[in-house]
Tab-separated table of C-alpha atoms in Angstrom:
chain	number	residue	atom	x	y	z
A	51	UNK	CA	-59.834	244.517	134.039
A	52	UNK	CA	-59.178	247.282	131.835
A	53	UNK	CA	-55.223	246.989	131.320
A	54	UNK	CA	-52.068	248.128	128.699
A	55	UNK	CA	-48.884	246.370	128.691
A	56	UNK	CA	-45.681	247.617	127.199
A	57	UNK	CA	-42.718	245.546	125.829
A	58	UNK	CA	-39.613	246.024	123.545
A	59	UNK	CA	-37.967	248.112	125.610
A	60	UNK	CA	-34.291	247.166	126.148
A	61	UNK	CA	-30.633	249.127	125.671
A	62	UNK	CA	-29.558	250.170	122.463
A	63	UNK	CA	-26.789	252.146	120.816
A	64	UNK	CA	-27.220	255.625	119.216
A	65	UNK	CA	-28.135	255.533	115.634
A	66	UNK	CA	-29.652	252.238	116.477
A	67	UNK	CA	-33.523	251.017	116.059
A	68	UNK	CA	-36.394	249.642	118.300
A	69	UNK	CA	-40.074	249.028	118.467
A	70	UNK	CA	-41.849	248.886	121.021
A	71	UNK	CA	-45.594	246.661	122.001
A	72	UNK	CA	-48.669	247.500	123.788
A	73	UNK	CA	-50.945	245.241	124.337
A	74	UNK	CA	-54.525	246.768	125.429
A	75	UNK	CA	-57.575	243.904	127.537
A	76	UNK	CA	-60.384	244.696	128.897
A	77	UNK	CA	-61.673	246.828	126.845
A	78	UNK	CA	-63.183	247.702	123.070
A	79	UNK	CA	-59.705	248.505	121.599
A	80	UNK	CA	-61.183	250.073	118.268
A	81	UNK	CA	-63.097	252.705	119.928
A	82	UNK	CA	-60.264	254.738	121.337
A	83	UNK	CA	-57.275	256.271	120.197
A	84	UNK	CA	-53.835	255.761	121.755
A	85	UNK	CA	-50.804	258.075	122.915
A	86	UNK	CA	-47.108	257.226	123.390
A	87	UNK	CA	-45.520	259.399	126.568
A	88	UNK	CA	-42.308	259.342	127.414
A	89	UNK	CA	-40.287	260.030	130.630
A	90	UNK	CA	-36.831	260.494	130.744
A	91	UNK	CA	-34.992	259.685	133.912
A	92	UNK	CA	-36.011	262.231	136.675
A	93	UNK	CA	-37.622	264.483	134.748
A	94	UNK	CA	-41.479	265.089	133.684
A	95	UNK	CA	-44.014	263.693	131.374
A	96	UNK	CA	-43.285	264.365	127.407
A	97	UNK	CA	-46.237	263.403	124.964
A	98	UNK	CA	-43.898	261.214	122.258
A	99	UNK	CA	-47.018	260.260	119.967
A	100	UNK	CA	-50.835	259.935	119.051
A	101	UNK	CA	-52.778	257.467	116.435
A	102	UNK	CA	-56.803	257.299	116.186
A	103	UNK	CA	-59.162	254.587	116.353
A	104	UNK	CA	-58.560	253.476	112.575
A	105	UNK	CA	-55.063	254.700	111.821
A	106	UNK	CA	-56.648	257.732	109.738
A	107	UNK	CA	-54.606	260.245	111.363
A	108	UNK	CA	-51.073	260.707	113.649
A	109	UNK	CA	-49.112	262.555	115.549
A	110	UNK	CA	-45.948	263.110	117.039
A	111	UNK	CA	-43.921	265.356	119.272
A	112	UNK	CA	-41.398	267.797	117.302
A	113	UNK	CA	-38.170	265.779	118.994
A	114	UNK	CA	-39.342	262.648	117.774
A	115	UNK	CA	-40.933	263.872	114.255
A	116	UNK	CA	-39.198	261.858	111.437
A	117	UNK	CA	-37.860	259.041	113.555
A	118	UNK	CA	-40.452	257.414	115.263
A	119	UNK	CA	-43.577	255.469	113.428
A	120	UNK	CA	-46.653	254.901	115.308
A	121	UNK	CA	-49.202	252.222	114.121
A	122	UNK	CA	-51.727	249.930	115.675
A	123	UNK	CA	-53.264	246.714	114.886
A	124	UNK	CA	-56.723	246.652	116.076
A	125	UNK	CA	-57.204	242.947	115.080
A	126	UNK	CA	-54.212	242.127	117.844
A	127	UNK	CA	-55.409	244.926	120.416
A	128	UNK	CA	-52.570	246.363	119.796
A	129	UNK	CA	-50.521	249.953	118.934
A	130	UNK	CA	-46.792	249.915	118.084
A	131	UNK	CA	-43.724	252.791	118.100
A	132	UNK	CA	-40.978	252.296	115.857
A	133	UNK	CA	-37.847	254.157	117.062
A	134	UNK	CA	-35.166	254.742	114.773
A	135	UNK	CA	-31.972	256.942	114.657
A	136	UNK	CA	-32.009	256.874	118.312
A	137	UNK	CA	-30.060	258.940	120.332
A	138	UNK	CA	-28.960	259.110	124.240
A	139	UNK	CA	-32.217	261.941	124.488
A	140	UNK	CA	-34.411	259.078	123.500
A	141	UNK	CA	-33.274	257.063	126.780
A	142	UNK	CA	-37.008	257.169	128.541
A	143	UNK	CA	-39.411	255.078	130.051
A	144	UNK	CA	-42.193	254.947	127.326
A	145	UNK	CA	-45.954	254.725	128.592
A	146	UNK	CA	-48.988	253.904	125.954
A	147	UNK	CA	-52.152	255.924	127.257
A	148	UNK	CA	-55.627	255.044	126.209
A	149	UNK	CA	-57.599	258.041	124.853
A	150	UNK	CA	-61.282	258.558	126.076
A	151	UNK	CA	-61.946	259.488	122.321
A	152	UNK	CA	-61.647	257.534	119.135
A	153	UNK	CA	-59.644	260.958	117.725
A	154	UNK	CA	-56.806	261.513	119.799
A	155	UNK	CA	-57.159	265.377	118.575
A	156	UNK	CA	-60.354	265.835	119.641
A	157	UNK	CA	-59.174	264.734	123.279
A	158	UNK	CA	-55.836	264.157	124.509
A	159	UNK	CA	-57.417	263.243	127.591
A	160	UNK	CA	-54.815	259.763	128.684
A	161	UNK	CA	-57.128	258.032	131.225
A	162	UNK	CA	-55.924	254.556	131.277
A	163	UNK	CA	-52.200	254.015	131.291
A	164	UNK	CA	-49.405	250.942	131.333
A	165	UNK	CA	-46.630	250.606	133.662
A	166	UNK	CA	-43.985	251.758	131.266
A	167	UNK	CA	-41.136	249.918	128.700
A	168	UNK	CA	-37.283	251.538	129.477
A	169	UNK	CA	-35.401	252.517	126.774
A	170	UNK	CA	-31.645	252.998	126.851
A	171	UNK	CA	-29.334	254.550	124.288
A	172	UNK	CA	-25.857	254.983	125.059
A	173	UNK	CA	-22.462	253.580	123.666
B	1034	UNK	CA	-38.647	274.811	128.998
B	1035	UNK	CA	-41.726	273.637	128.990
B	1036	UNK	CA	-44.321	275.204	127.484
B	1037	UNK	CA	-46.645	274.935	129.965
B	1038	UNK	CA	-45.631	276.433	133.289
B	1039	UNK	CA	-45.863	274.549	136.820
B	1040	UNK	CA	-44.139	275.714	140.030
B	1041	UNK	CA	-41.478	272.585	140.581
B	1042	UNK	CA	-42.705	271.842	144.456
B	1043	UNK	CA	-45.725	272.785	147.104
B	1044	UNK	CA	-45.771	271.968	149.992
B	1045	UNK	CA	-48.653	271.797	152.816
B	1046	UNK	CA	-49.104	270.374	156.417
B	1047	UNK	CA	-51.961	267.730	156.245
B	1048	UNK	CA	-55.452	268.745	156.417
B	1049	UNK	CA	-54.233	272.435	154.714
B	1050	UNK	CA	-55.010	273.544	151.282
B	1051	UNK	CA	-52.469	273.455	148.615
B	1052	UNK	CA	-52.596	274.890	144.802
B	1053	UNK	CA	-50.887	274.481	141.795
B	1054	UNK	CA	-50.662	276.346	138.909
B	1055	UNK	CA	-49.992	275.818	135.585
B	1056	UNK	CA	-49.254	278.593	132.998
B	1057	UNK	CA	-49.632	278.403	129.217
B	1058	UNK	CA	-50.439	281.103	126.688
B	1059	UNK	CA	-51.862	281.561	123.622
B	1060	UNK	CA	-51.410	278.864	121.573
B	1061	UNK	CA	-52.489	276.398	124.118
B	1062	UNK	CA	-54.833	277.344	127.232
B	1063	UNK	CA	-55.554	281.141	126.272
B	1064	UNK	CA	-57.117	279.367	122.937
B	1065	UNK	CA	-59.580	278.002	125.162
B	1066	UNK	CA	-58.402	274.187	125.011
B	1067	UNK	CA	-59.129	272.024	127.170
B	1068	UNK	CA	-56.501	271.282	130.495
B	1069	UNK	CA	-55.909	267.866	132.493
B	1070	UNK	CA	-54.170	267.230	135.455
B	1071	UNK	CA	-52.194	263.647	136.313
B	1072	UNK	CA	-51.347	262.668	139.479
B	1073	UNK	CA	-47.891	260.447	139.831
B	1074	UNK	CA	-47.028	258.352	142.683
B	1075	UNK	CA	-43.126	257.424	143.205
B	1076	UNK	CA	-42.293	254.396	140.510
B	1077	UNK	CA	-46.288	254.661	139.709
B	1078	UNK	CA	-47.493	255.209	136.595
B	1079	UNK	CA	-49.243	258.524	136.012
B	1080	UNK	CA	-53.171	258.554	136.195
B	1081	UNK	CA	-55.784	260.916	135.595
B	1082	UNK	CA	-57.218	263.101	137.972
B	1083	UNK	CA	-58.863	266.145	136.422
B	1084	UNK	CA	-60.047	266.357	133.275
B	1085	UNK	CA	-61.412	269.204	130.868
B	1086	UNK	CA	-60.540	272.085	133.085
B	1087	UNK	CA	-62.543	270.928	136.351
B	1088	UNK	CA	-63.996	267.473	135.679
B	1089	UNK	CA	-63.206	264.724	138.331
B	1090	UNK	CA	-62.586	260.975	136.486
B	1091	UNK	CA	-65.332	258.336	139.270
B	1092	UNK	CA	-63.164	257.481	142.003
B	1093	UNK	CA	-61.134	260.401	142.417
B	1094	UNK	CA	-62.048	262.059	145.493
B	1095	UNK	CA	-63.369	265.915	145.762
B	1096	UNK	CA	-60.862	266.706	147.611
B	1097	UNK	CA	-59.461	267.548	144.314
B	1098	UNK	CA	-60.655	270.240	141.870
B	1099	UNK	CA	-59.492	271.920	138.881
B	1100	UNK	CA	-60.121	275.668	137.737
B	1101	UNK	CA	-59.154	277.572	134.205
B	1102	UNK	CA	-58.983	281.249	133.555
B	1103	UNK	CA	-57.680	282.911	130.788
B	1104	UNK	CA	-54.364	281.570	130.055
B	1105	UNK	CA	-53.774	279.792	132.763
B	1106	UNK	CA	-55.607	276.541	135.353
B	1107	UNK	CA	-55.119	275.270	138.391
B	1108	UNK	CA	-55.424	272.324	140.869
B	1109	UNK	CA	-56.240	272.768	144.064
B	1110	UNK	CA	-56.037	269.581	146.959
B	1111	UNK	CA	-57.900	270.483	150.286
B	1112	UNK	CA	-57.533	268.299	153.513
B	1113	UNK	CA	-54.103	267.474	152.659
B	1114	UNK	CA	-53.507	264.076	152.936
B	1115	UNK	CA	-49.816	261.800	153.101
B	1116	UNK	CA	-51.178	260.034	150.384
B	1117	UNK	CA	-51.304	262.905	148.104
B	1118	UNK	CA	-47.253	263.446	148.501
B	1119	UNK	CA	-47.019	262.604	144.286
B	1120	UNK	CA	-46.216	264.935	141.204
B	1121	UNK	CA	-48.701	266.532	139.227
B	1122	UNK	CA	-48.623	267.362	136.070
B	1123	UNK	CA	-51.362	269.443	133.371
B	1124	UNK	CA	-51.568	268.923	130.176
B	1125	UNK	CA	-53.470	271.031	127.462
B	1126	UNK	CA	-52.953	271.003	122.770
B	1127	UNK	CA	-50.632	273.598	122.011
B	1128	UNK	CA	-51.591	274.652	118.266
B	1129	UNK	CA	-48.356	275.333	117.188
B	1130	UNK	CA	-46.866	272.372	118.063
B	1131	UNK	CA	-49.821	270.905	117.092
B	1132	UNK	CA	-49.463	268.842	119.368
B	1133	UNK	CA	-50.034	267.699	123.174
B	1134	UNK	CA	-48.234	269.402	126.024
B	1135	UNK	CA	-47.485	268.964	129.728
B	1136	UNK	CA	-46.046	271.255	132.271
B	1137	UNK	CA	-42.724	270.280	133.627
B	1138	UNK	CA	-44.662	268.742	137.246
B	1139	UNK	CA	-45.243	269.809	139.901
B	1140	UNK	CA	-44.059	268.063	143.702
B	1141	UNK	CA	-46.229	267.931	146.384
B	1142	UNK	CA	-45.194	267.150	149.794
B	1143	UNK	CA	-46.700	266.658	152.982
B	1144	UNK	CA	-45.085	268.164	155.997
């Protein structure tokens, strides 16, 4: 079964630091890129992040540019976000997407997603 | 503000058509990239239901269809259904974000 699981999410304090797991099965991992979204209580989807197949190339979204670090371990099946400087905006649940492409920029198209890690910032 | 544009709700009694549109310009959908829907079911995660512009992922019924023209696409469900009381969301690369970008959803409900 073709399947991505999140972890690391948790509550945190602003101007703290985080990083969040996903774990991809089912699947060759090294053939696609992955995506970060994020989706902050009640309201709609917000792409957070992108990494390709071999970690030659990433993006991010502009409110997260500068604090967050994608990267992926292909060995492990897995891709990482590293949140720092985080601030009560940040509080989201955070999806990893597959890509259908090995270049996220050639695609964008998210057609295998996890269930979501929640992240909390607030004093 | 998102930069793409979605009406926030549509609703339909079942078996009726409904559409939903979703406005960009021309740094994202005028420039001819490509546009995906997502369907989201309450406390679901989001999955994907149309991709480039009118192409329907194996399993998703064709009940479903996706359109693009000029600066702008749209989703259209026919024989509304309960089941297909979700948000939906498009997405489409906005080149000066350089970046992804979704519209702000979309809320269907079934009357």
């Amino acid at each position: 079964e073709v399947q991505l699981v999140e972890s690391g999410g948790g509550s945190i304090q602003p101007g703290g630091s985080l990083t969040l797991s996903c774990v991809a099965s089912g699947f060759a991992f090294d053939d696609h890129a992955m995506h970060w979204v994020r989706q902050r209580p009640g309201k709609g989807l917000e792409w957070v992040s992108g990494i390709t197949w071999n970690s030659g190339k990433v993006g991010y979204g502009d409110s997260v540019k500068d604090r967050f670090i994608v990267s992926r371990e292909n060995a492990k099946n897995s891709v990482y976000l590293r949140l720092s400087r985080l601030e009560p905006a940040d509080t989201a649940l955070y999806y990893c997407a597959r890509d259908s492409e090995p270049n996220y920029y050639d695609s964008y198209k998210l057609d295998v997603w996890g269930r979501g890690t929640p992240v909390t910032v607030s004093s | 503000q998102s930069v793409l544009t979605q009406p926030p709700s549509v609703s339909g009694a079942p078996g009726q058509r409904v559409t939903i549109s979703c406005t960009g310009g021309d740094s994202n959908i005028g420039l001819g990239y490509d546009v995906h829907w997502y369907q989201q079911r309450p406390g679901t995660a989001p999955k994907l239901l149309i991709f480039g512009n009118k192409n329907r992922p194996s399993g998703v019924p064709d009940r479903f269809s996706g359109s693009k023209s000029g600066t702008s696409a749209s989703l259209a469900i026919t024989g509304l259904r309960a089941d297909d009381e979700a948000d939906y969301y498009c997405q489409s690369y906005d080149i000066l974000l350089s970046g992804s970008v979704f519209g702000g959803g979309t809320k269907v409900t079934v009357l």
